[in-house]
Coordinates of C-alpha atoms in Angstrom, one line a residue:
Chain C
X31 CA -120.9 55.8 36.2
X32 CA -118.4 58.6 35.6
X33 CA -115.9 58.3 32.8
X34 CA -113.0 57.3 34.9
X35 CA -109.3 57.6 34.0
X36 CA -106.9 55.0 35.3
X37 CA -103.2 55.6 35.1
X38 CA -102.3 52.1 36.0
X39 CA -103.8 48.6 35.8
X40 CA -103.7 48.4 39.6
X41 CA -105.8 51.5 40.0
X42 CA -108.4 50.0 37.7
X43 CA -108.4 46.7 39.6
X44 CA -108.7 48.4 42.9
X45 CA -111.7 50.3 41.7
X46 CA -113.3 47.0 40.7
X47 CA -112.5 45.5 44.1
X48 CA -114.1 48.4 45.9
X49 CA -117.2 48.2 43.8
X50 CA -116.5 51.6 42.1
X51 CA -116.1 50.3 38.6
X52 CA -118.0 47.6 36.7
X53 CA -118.0 48.8 33.1
X54 CA -116.3 47.6 29.9
X55 CA -112.5 48.1 29.9
X56 CA -112.0 48.9 26.2
X57 CA -109.5 51.8 25.9
X58 CA -108.9 52.0 29.7
X59 CA -105.5 51.9 31.4
X60 CA -103.8 52.2 28.0
X61 CA -100.6 50.2 27.5
X62 CA -101.6 47.5 30.0
X63 CA -102.5 44.1 28.6
X64 CA -106.1 43.0 29.1
X65 CA -107.1 39.4 29.5
X66 CA -110.0 37.0 29.1
X67 CA -110.7 35.0 32.3
X68 CA -111.6 31.3 32.4
X69 CA -112.1 29.7 35.9
X70 CA -112.7 26.0 36.0
X71 CA -112.7 23.2 38.6
X72 CA -109.2 21.6 38.8
X73 CA -110.5 18.3 37.5
X74 CA -110.9 20.0 34.1
X75 CA -107.8 22.3 34.3
X76 CA -105.3 19.9 32.7
X77 CA -107.5 19.3 29.7
X78 CA -108.2 23.1 29.3
X79 CA -104.5 23.9 29.7
X80 CA -103.7 21.5 26.9
X81 CA -106.5 23.0 24.8
X82 CA -105.0 26.4 25.1
X83 CA -101.5 25.2 24.4
X84 CA -102.8 23.4 21.3
X85 CA -104.7 26.5 20.1
X86 CA -102.3 29.4 20.9
X87 CA -103.8 31.8 18.4
X88 CA -107.4 31.9 19.9
X89 CA -106.2 31.1 23.5
X90 CA -102.7 32.7 24.2
X91 CA -102.0 32.0 27.9
X92 CA -101.0 35.1 30.0
X93 CA -101.2 33.4 33.3
X94 CA -102.5 30.3 35.3
X95 CA -103.2 30.2 39.1
X96 CA -102.4 27.5 41.6
X97 CA -105.3 25.3 42.5
X98 CA -107.7 27.1 44.9
X99 CA -105.5 30.3 45.0
X100 CA -107.3 33.5 43.8
X101 CA -104.0 35.3 43.3
X102 CA -102.1 35.6 40.0
X103 CA -98.9 37.4 41.2
X104 CA -97.3 37.2 37.7
X105 CA -100.1 39.5 36.4
X106 CA -100.3 41.8 39.4
X107 CA -98.7 41.7 42.8
X108 CA -101.9 42.1 44.8
X109 CA -104.3 40.7 42.1
X110 CA -107.3 38.8 43.5
X111 CA -109.4 37.2 40.7
X112 CA -112.5 37.1 43.0
X113 CA -112.9 40.9 42.9
X114 CA -110.5 42.5 40.3
X115 CA -112.5 42.2 37.1
X116 CA -115.4 44.6 36.5
X117 CA -118.0 41.9 35.8
X118 CA -118.1 38.1 35.6
X119 CA -120.3 35.5 33.8
X120 CA -121.3 32.3 35.5
X121 CA -121.8 29.2 33.4
X122 CA -123.5 26.0 34.7
X123 CA -123.4 22.9 32.4
X124 CA -122.3 25.1 29.5
X125 CA -125.1 27.7 29.8
X126 CA -124.6 31.3 31.0
X127 CA -126.9 31.6 34.0
X128 CA -125.7 34.8 35.8
X129 CA -123.7 38.0 35.6
X130 CA -122.1 39.3 38.8
X131 CA -119.5 41.9 39.9
X132 CA -117.6 39.6 42.2
X133 CA -117.3 35.9 42.7
X134 CA -116.5 35.7 46.4
X135 CA -119.6 33.7 47.2
X136 CA -118.9 31.3 44.3
X137 CA -115.3 30.6 45.0
X138 CA -114.2 27.0 45.5
X139 CA -110.9 25.5 46.8
X140 CA -110.6 23.5 43.6
X141 CA -110.8 26.5 41.2
X142 CA -108.0 27.2 38.7
X143 CA -107.9 30.5 36.9
X144 CA -106.7 31.0 33.3
X145 CA -106.0 34.4 31.9
X146 CA -105.9 34.5 28.1
X147 CA -104.7 37.3 25.8
X148 CA -107.2 39.7 24.3
X149 CA -107.4 41.7 21.1
X150 CA -107.9 45.1 22.9
X151 CA -104.0 45.3 23.2
X152 CA -103.8 44.7 19.4
X153 CA -106.4 47.4 18.6
X154 CA -104.6 49.9 20.8
X155 CA -101.4 49.1 18.8
X156 CA -103.3 49.6 15.5
X157 CA -104.6 53.0 16.6
X158 CA -101.2 54.1 17.8
X159 CA -99.9 53.2 14.3
X160 CA -102.6 55.5 12.8
X161 CA -104.4 52.5 11.3
X162 CA -108.2 53.2 11.4
X163 CA -110.3 50.5 13.1
X164 CA -113.7 50.7 11.5
X165 CA -115.8 49.3 14.3
X166 CA -114.2 51.6 16.9
X167 CA -114.8 54.6 14.6
X168 CA -118.4 53.6 14.3
X169 CA -118.8 53.0 18.0
X170 CA -119.7 49.3 17.5
X171 CA -118.4 46.0 18.9
X172 CA -116.1 44.0 16.5
X173 CA -117.9 41.5 14.3
X174 CA -117.2 37.8 15.2
X175 CA -117.9 34.7 13.3
X176 CA -117.9 30.9 13.8
X177 CA -115.7 29.3 11.1
X178 CA -115.2 25.9 9.5
X179 CA -111.7 25.8 11.1
X180 CA -111.8 23.2 13.9
X181 CA -109.7 23.8 16.9
X182 CA -107.4 21.0 18.2
X183 CA -109.5 19.2 20.8
X184 CA -108.4 18.3 24.3
X185 CA -110.6 16.1 26.6
X186 CA -114.1 17.6 26.5
X187 CA -112.9 20.9 25.0
X188 CA -113.4 21.3 21.2
X189 CA -115.3 23.2 18.7
X190 CA -114.9 25.7 15.8
X191 CA -112.5 28.6 15.9
X192 CA -114.3 31.9 16.3
X193 CA -112.7 34.8 14.4
X194 CA -113.0 38.6 14.6
X195 CA -113.0 40.5 11.4
X196 CA -111.5 43.9 10.7
X197 CA -111.3 45.5 7.3
X198 CA -108.8 48.0 6.0
X199 CA -107.4 49.6 2.9
X200 CA -104.9 47.1 1.3
X201 CA -102.0 49.2 2.5
X202 CA -103.3 49.3 6.1
X203 CA -104.1 45.6 5.9
X204 CA -100.5 44.8 5.1
X205 CA -99.4 47.0 8.1
X206 CA -102.0 45.4 10.4
X207 CA -100.9 41.9 9.5
X208 CA -97.2 42.7 10.2
X209 CA -98.0 44.5 13.4
X210 CA -100.2 41.8 14.8
X211 CA -97.5 39.2 14.0
X212 CA -95.5 40.9 16.8
X213 CA -98.3 40.6 19.3
X214 CA -98.6 36.8 19.8
X215 CA -100.2 37.3 23.2
X216 CA -103.0 39.3 21.5
X217 CA -103.9 36.5 19.0
X218 CA -100.9 37.1 16.7
X219 CA -101.0 37.2 12.9
X220 CA -104.4 36.7 11.2
X221 CA -105.7 33.3 10.3
X222 CA -107.3 34.4 7.0
X223 CA -107.5 37.3 4.6
X224 CA -109.9 37.9 1.7
X225 CA -112.8 35.6 0.7
X226 CA -114.9 34.8 3.9
X227 CA -116.5 31.7 2.3
X228 CA -113.1 29.9 2.3
X229 CA -113.4 29.7 6.1
X230 CA -117.2 28.9 6.2
X231 CA -118.5 32.4 6.7
X232 CA -121.6 32.8 4.4
X233 CA -122.6 36.4 5.1
X234 CA -120.3 39.0 6.6
X235 CA -123.3 41.3 7.4
X236 CA -124.6 38.7 9.9
X237 CA -121.9 38.0 12.5
X238 CA -122.5 35.3 15.1
X239 CA -121.3 37.6 17.9
X240 CA -120.8 41.4 18.1
X241 CA -122.2 44.0 15.7
X242 CA -122.5 44.1 11.9
X243 CA -119.2 45.3 10.4
X244 CA -118.4 48.5 8.6
X245 CA -116.6 47.7 5.3
X246 CA -115.4 50.6 3.0
X247 CA -115.3 50.1 -0.8
X248 CA -111.9 48.7 -1.7
X249 CA -111.3 47.3 1.8
X250 CA -109.5 44.0 2.3
X251 CA -111.1 41.8 5.0
X252 CA -108.7 40.3 7.6
X253 CA -109.7 37.6 10.1
X254 CA -108.0 37.0 13.5
X255 CA -108.5 34.2 15.9
X256 CA -110.8 35.4 18.7
X257 CA -110.9 34.9 22.5
X258 CA -114.5 33.8 22.2
X259 CA -113.2 30.5 20.9
X260 CA -112.4 29.1 24.4
X261 CA -115.8 30.2 25.6
X262 CA -117.3 28.2 22.7
X263 CA -115.2 25.2 23.8
X264 CA -116.6 25.6 27.4
X265 CA -120.1 25.5 26.0
X266 CA -119.2 22.3 24.2
X267 CA -117.6 20.8 27.4
X268 CA -120.6 21.6 29.6
X269 CA -118.6 21.7 32.9
X270 CA -120.7 21.7 36.1
X271 CA -119.5 25.3 36.7
X272 CA -117.2 27.7 34.9
X273 CA -116.7 31.5 35.4
X274 CA -115.5 33.9 32.8
X275 CA -115.3 37.7 32.5
X276 CA -118.5 39.3 31.1
X277 CA -118.0 40.2 27.4
X278 CA -115.9 43.4 27.1
X279 CA -115.3 43.5 30.9
X280 CA -111.8 42.2 30.9
X281 CA -109.1 41.7 33.6
X282 CA -106.5 44.4 33.3
X283 CA -103.1 43.0 34.1
X284 CA -99.8 44.7 35.0
X285 CA -98.2 43.2 31.8
X286 CA -97.3 46.0 29.4
X287 CA -98.4 45.7 25.7
X288 CA -95.0 44.9 24.3
X289 CA -93.9 44.0 20.8
X290 CA -92.6 40.4 20.9
Chain H
X81 CA -72.9 25.7 -20.2
X82 CA -72.8 23.1 -17.4
X83 CA -75.1 23.4 -14.4
X84 CA -72.6 24.7 -12.0
X85 CA -72.7 24.7 -8.2
X86 CA -71.1 27.5 -6.3
X87 CA -70.5 27.2 -2.6
X88 CA -69.8 30.9 -2.1
X89 CA -70.5 34.2 -3.8
X90 CA -66.8 34.6 -4.4
X91 CA -66.6 31.4 -6.4
X92 CA -69.4 32.5 -8.6
X93 CA -67.9 36.0 -9.1
X94 CA -64.5 34.5 -10.0
X95 CA -66.2 32.2 -12.6
X96 CA -67.8 35.3 -14.1
X97 CA -64.4 37.1 -14.1
X98 CA -62.7 34.2 -15.9
X99 CA -65.4 34.0 -18.5
X100 CA -66.6 30.6 -17.2
X101 CA -70.1 31.7 -16.2
X102 CA -72.5 34.1 -18.0
X103 CA -75.9 32.6 -17.1
X104 CA -78.9 33.7 -14.9
X105 CA -78.1 33.6 -11.2
X106 CA -81.5 32.6 -9.8
X107 CA -81.1 29.8 -7.2
X108 CA -77.2 29.9 -7.3
X109 CA -74.9 30.5 -4.3
X110 CA -77.8 30.1 -1.9
X111 CA -77.9 32.2 1.1
X112 CA -75.9 35.0 -0.5
X113 CA -77.7 38.3 -1.3
X114 CA -77.9 39.1 -5.0
X115 CA -78.1 42.6 -6.3
X116 CA -79.3 44.8 -9.2
X117 CA -76.4 46.8 -10.7
X118 CA -76.8 50.5 -11.9
X119 CA -73.6 52.2 -13.1
X120 CA -73.9 55.9 -14.0
X121 CA -71.6 58.9 -14.7
X122 CA -70.9 60.8 -11.4
X123 CA -72.7 63.9 -12.7
X124 CA -75.9 61.9 -12.2
X125 CA -74.9 59.9 -9.1
X126 CA -76.2 62.3 -6.5
X127 CA -79.6 62.6 -8.1
X128 CA -79.8 58.8 -8.4
X129 CA -78.7 58.2 -4.8
X130 CA -81.4 60.5 -3.6
X131 CA -83.9 58.7 -5.9
X132 CA -83.0 55.4 -4.2
X133 CA -83.1 56.9 -0.7
X134 CA -86.6 58.3 -1.4
X135 CA -87.8 55.0 -2.9
X136 CA -86.3 52.4 -0.6
X137 CA -88.9 49.7 -1.4
X138 CA -88.1 49.5 -5.1
X139 CA -84.5 50.6 -4.7
X140 CA -82.9 49.3 -1.4
X141 CA -79.2 50.3 -1.5
X142 CA -76.8 47.4 -0.7
X143 CA -73.7 49.4 -1.7
X144 CA -72.2 52.4 -3.6
X145 CA -68.7 52.7 -5.0
X146 CA -66.3 55.6 -4.9
X147 CA -66.2 57.6 -8.1
X148 CA -64.2 55.8 -10.8
X149 CA -63.4 52.8 -8.5
X150 CA -64.6 49.5 -9.8
X151 CA -64.3 47.9 -6.4
X152 CA -67.1 47.5 -3.8
X153 CA -65.2 46.0 -0.8
X154 CA -68.3 46.1 1.5
X155 CA -70.0 43.6 -0.8
X156 CA -66.9 41.4 -1.6
X157 CA -63.2 41.9 -0.7
X158 CA -62.0 41.4 -4.2
X159 CA -65.1 42.4 -6.1
X160 CA -64.5 44.1 -9.4
X161 CA -67.7 45.4 -10.9
X162 CA -66.2 45.4 -14.4
X163 CA -66.0 41.6 -14.6
X164 CA -67.9 40.0 -11.7
X165 CA -71.5 39.9 -12.9
X166 CA -72.4 37.3 -15.5
X167 CA -73.9 39.7 -18.0
X168 CA -74.4 43.5 -18.4
X169 CA -76.8 45.7 -20.3
X170 CA -75.6 49.0 -21.8
X171 CA -78.0 51.9 -22.2
X172 CA -77.4 55.0 -24.3
X173 CA -79.8 57.9 -23.9
X174 CA -82.2 55.6 -22.1
X175 CA -82.2 52.9 -24.7
X176 CA -80.7 49.4 -24.2
X177 CA -78.2 49.1 -27.0
X178 CA -76.0 46.1 -26.1
X179 CA -75.5 43.1 -23.8
X180 CA -71.9 42.2 -22.8
X181 CA -70.2 39.8 -20.4
X182 CA -67.7 42.4 -19.1
X183 CA -67.5 46.2 -19.2
X184 CA -63.7 46.7 -19.1
X185 CA -63.7 48.5 -22.5
X186 CA -66.6 50.8 -21.4
X187 CA -65.2 51.7 -18.0
X188 CA -64.8 55.4 -17.3
X189 CA -63.1 57.3 -14.5
X190 CA -66.3 59.1 -13.6
X191 CA -68.5 56.0 -13.2
X192 CA -70.3 55.3 -9.9
X193 CA -71.7 51.9 -9.2
X194 CA -74.9 51.3 -7.2
X195 CA -75.9 47.8 -6.1
X196 CA -79.6 47.5 -5.1
X197 CA -81.5 44.7 -3.4
X198 CA -83.2 42.0 -5.4
X199 CA -86.2 39.8 -4.8
X200 CA -84.2 36.5 -5.4
X201 CA -83.2 36.6 -1.7
X202 CA -86.9 36.9 -0.7
X203 CA -88.0 34.0 -2.9
X204 CA -85.3 31.8 -1.4
X205 CA -86.7 32.7 2.0
X206 CA -90.2 31.8 0.9
X207 CA -89.1 28.4 -0.4
X208 CA -87.2 27.7 2.8
X209 CA -90.4 28.4 4.7
X210 CA -92.2 25.9 2.5
X211 CA -94.3 28.6 0.8
X212 CA -94.9 27.6 -2.8
X213 CA -93.8 30.2 -5.4
X214 CA -96.1 29.6 -8.4
X215 CA -93.9 31.1 -11.1
X216 CA -90.8 29.1 -9.9
X217 CA -92.9 25.9 -9.8
X218 CA -94.1 26.6 -13.4
X219 CA -90.5 27.4 -14.6
X220 CA -91.6 31.0 -15.5
X221 CA -90.2 34.5 -14.8
X222 CA -92.2 36.5 -12.2
X223 CA -94.9 38.7 -13.6
X224 CA -94.2 42.4 -13.4
X225 CA -96.5 45.4 -13.9
X226 CA -96.2 49.2 -14.2
X227 CA -98.6 50.7 -11.6
X228 CA -100.3 54.1 -11.1
X229 CA -98.1 54.6 -8.0
X230 CA -95.6 57.4 -8.8
X231 CA -92.1 57.1 -7.3
X232 CA -90.7 60.1 -5.5
X233 CA -88.7 61.9 -8.2
X234 CA -85.1 63.2 -7.9
X235 CA -83.5 65.3 -10.6
X236 CA -84.2 63.5 -13.9
X237 CA -85.1 60.2 -12.2
X238 CA -88.9 59.6 -12.0
X239 CA -91.6 57.3 -13.2
X240 CA -94.1 54.7 -12.1
X241 CA -93.3 52.0 -9.5
X242 CA -93.0 48.6 -11.1
X243 CA -94.3 45.8 -9.0
X244 CA -93.9 42.0 -9.1
X245 CA -96.9 39.8 -8.3
X246 CA -97.0 36.5 -6.5
X247 CA -100.2 34.7 -5.5
X248 CA -100.7 32.4 -2.6
X249 CA -103.3 30.7 -0.5
X250 CA -104.6 33.2 2.0
X251 CA -102.6 31.5 4.8
X252 CA -99.4 31.6 2.8
X253 CA -100.1 35.2 1.8
X254 CA -100.2 36.2 5.4
X255 CA -96.9 34.3 6.1
X256 CA -95.2 35.8 3.0
X257 CA -96.3 39.3 4.0
X258 CA -94.8 38.9 7.5
X259 CA -91.6 37.2 6.2
X260 CA -90.9 39.9 3.6
X261 CA -91.3 42.6 6.2
X262 CA -88.1 41.2 7.7
X263 CA -86.2 41.5 4.4
X264 CA -86.1 45.3 3.8
X265 CA -83.1 44.8 1.5
X266 CA -85.1 42.6 -0.7
X267 CA -88.0 45.1 -1.2
X268 CA -89.5 44.5 2.2
X269 CA -93.3 44.2 2.9
X270 CA -95.6 44.3 -0.1
X271 CA -97.1 47.6 -1.4
X272 CA -100.5 46.1 -2.3
X273 CA -102.7 43.1 -1.8
X274 CA -105.9 42.0 -3.6
X275 CA -107.6 44.0 -6.3
X276 CA -105.0 44.9 -9.0
X277 CA -107.2 47.7 -10.5
X278 CA -106.6 49.8 -7.3
X279 CA -102.9 50.2 -8.4
X280 CA -103.7 50.7 -12.1
X281 CA -103.2 47.1 -13.3
X282 CA -106.0 46.4 -15.8
X283 CA -105.2 42.7 -16.7
X284 CA -103.1 40.4 -14.6
X285 CA -102.7 38.0 -17.5
X286 CA -100.8 40.7 -19.5
X287 CA -97.7 41.7 -17.4
X288 CA -95.5 44.6 -18.7
X289 CA -92.4 42.5 -18.0
X290 CA -91.8 38.8 -17.3
X291 CA -94.2 36.0 -17.9
X292 CA -98.0 35.6 -17.4
X293 CA -98.7 34.6 -13.8
X294 CA -100.0 31.3 -12.5
X295 CA -102.9 32.0 -10.1
X296 CA -104.7 29.1 -8.4
X297 CA -108.4 29.3 -7.5
X298 CA -108.8 31.0 -4.1
X299 CA -105.4 32.6 -4.3
X300 CA -104.7 36.1 -2.9
X301 CA -102.6 38.3 -5.1
X302 CA -99.7 40.1 -3.4
X303 CA -97.7 42.9 -5.0
X304 CA -94.1 43.9 -4.1
X305 CA -92.0 46.8 -5.3
X306 CA -89.7 45.6 -8.0
X307 CA -86.1 46.3 -8.9
X308 CA -87.2 47.1 -12.5
X309 CA -88.4 50.4 -11.1
X310 CA -85.0 52.1 -11.1
X311 CA -84.4 50.8 -14.6
X312 CA -87.6 52.5 -15.7
X313 CA -86.4 55.7 -14.0
X314 CA -83.1 55.5 -16.0
X315 CA -85.2 55.2 -19.2
X316 CA -87.0 58.3 -18.2
X317 CA -83.7 60.2 -17.3
X318 CA -82.1 59.3 -20.6
X319 CA -78.5 59.5 -19.4
X320 CA -75.8 59.6 -22.1
X321 CA -74.6 56.2 -20.8
X322 CA -75.8 53.8 -18.1
X323 CA -74.9 50.1 -17.4
X324 CA -77.0 47.6 -15.6
X325 CA -76.9 43.9 -15.1
X326 CA -78.8 41.9 -17.8
X327 CA -82.2 40.8 -16.5
X328 CA -81.8 37.8 -14.2
X329 CA -78.0 38.0 -14.4
X330 CA -77.4 39.5 -11.0
X331 CA -74.3 40.5 -9.0
X332 CA -73.9 37.9 -6.2
X333 CA -72.5 39.6 -3.1
X334 CA -70.9 38.3 0.1
X335 CA -73.8 39.7 2.1
X336 CA -75.8 36.9 3.7
X337 CA -79.6 36.8 3.4
X338 CA -80.4 37.7 6.9
X339 CA -83.6 38.6 8.7
X340 CA -83.6 42.3 9.7

């Protein structure tokens, strides 16, 4: 696939819809907020909505659809969730069973779509502030860890908070903490700094998701709530069917990445 | 002296003026911004003003008087700097030589008064946010350290940045960092977190000023620029005469402690 440049979120979504784009969205359509997708049968939607509201740091809600309606007009006038993300993951009974580039054939009249904030917006803000992001510099995925912090449960949705870790010089760590506190829709302020064992992480070099981190001598480790948390809650809930974006293949919305 | 309660900054200043109050001001006239005082001959005022502007974290300017004028109407309609702080320190050639309760006899027509932000406002904000402040709980003065961070010099004013250290649980450290970033007139965001040796502090248990700190297991150490820094710069500059507040005996202004 060519390296494509998208001026707007809508251009990127249209390329997905036409089958012209199915790659990761990191760094694309800069300034537009990207989102995690969770699609569930309506029978589970109320419990999942409460789960998100009770756990706003890992699951900040950017938008919710009407039952059976594939549109999310608050996130994009013509947005159609069946086609507009580059790649989707299908879960049956809590297990990922398939990856597809559209979900037209799977769509059901009782589906409800949730779009949840994503750390890509936050990383863009860090880079704009000239704060180096070690895993991006190294061309790696961010390191993510299951913690001993339990999320607030709702119905069948529960489980540990998953965090992403980024390390910085102490001065950049201070700036990153303050900056992220102004981006509540991209997981907000960190949930922990310093000693990983305090939140149940035994070995930083062995993340549960993503790649091993790059940590420079003298760095301070900073841990943010991660959008993988609701996916872990879905695995725990074992719904008959659930559809999410494929990791890194986010929905790009018309929302601008704004300071709150 | 009785434990006095002052509803307003003006009541406290009037008590100082009448000789009824000459004690430390920590925790008094809550909600009003307290300030460090620096009074210098006008020949040095321009260099000192530039020093403060170049070093806004240790020396945030709350107010400057006209030459020879003991009033600071922007900080209090009737404020008279000769009488309205509880206790003053007199420096000659950079050495503290006397402590007095008013400076009427010392006043000169060429004096310029600087009032600089103070961390008391910040500590009040921490306590209001239910963030424990270890040295206050222990009834101690905050621990302060000379660092290897050089301030930006101006004329004869120069020297190391002095920092105050407070330690917190990691979660409270994150909240304290964010909260302080909204109080730029009380030294703003911290200048360092974590390993003290990175800023030239060899032993936390042996502060250069104040009392030994209380650090709980698992705490994160957080370092803020300190209002003692300009006093250190004055010691370096060795002016013929300089007058400051006595440590802890601050000028209480009519400014409210507001989030910026």
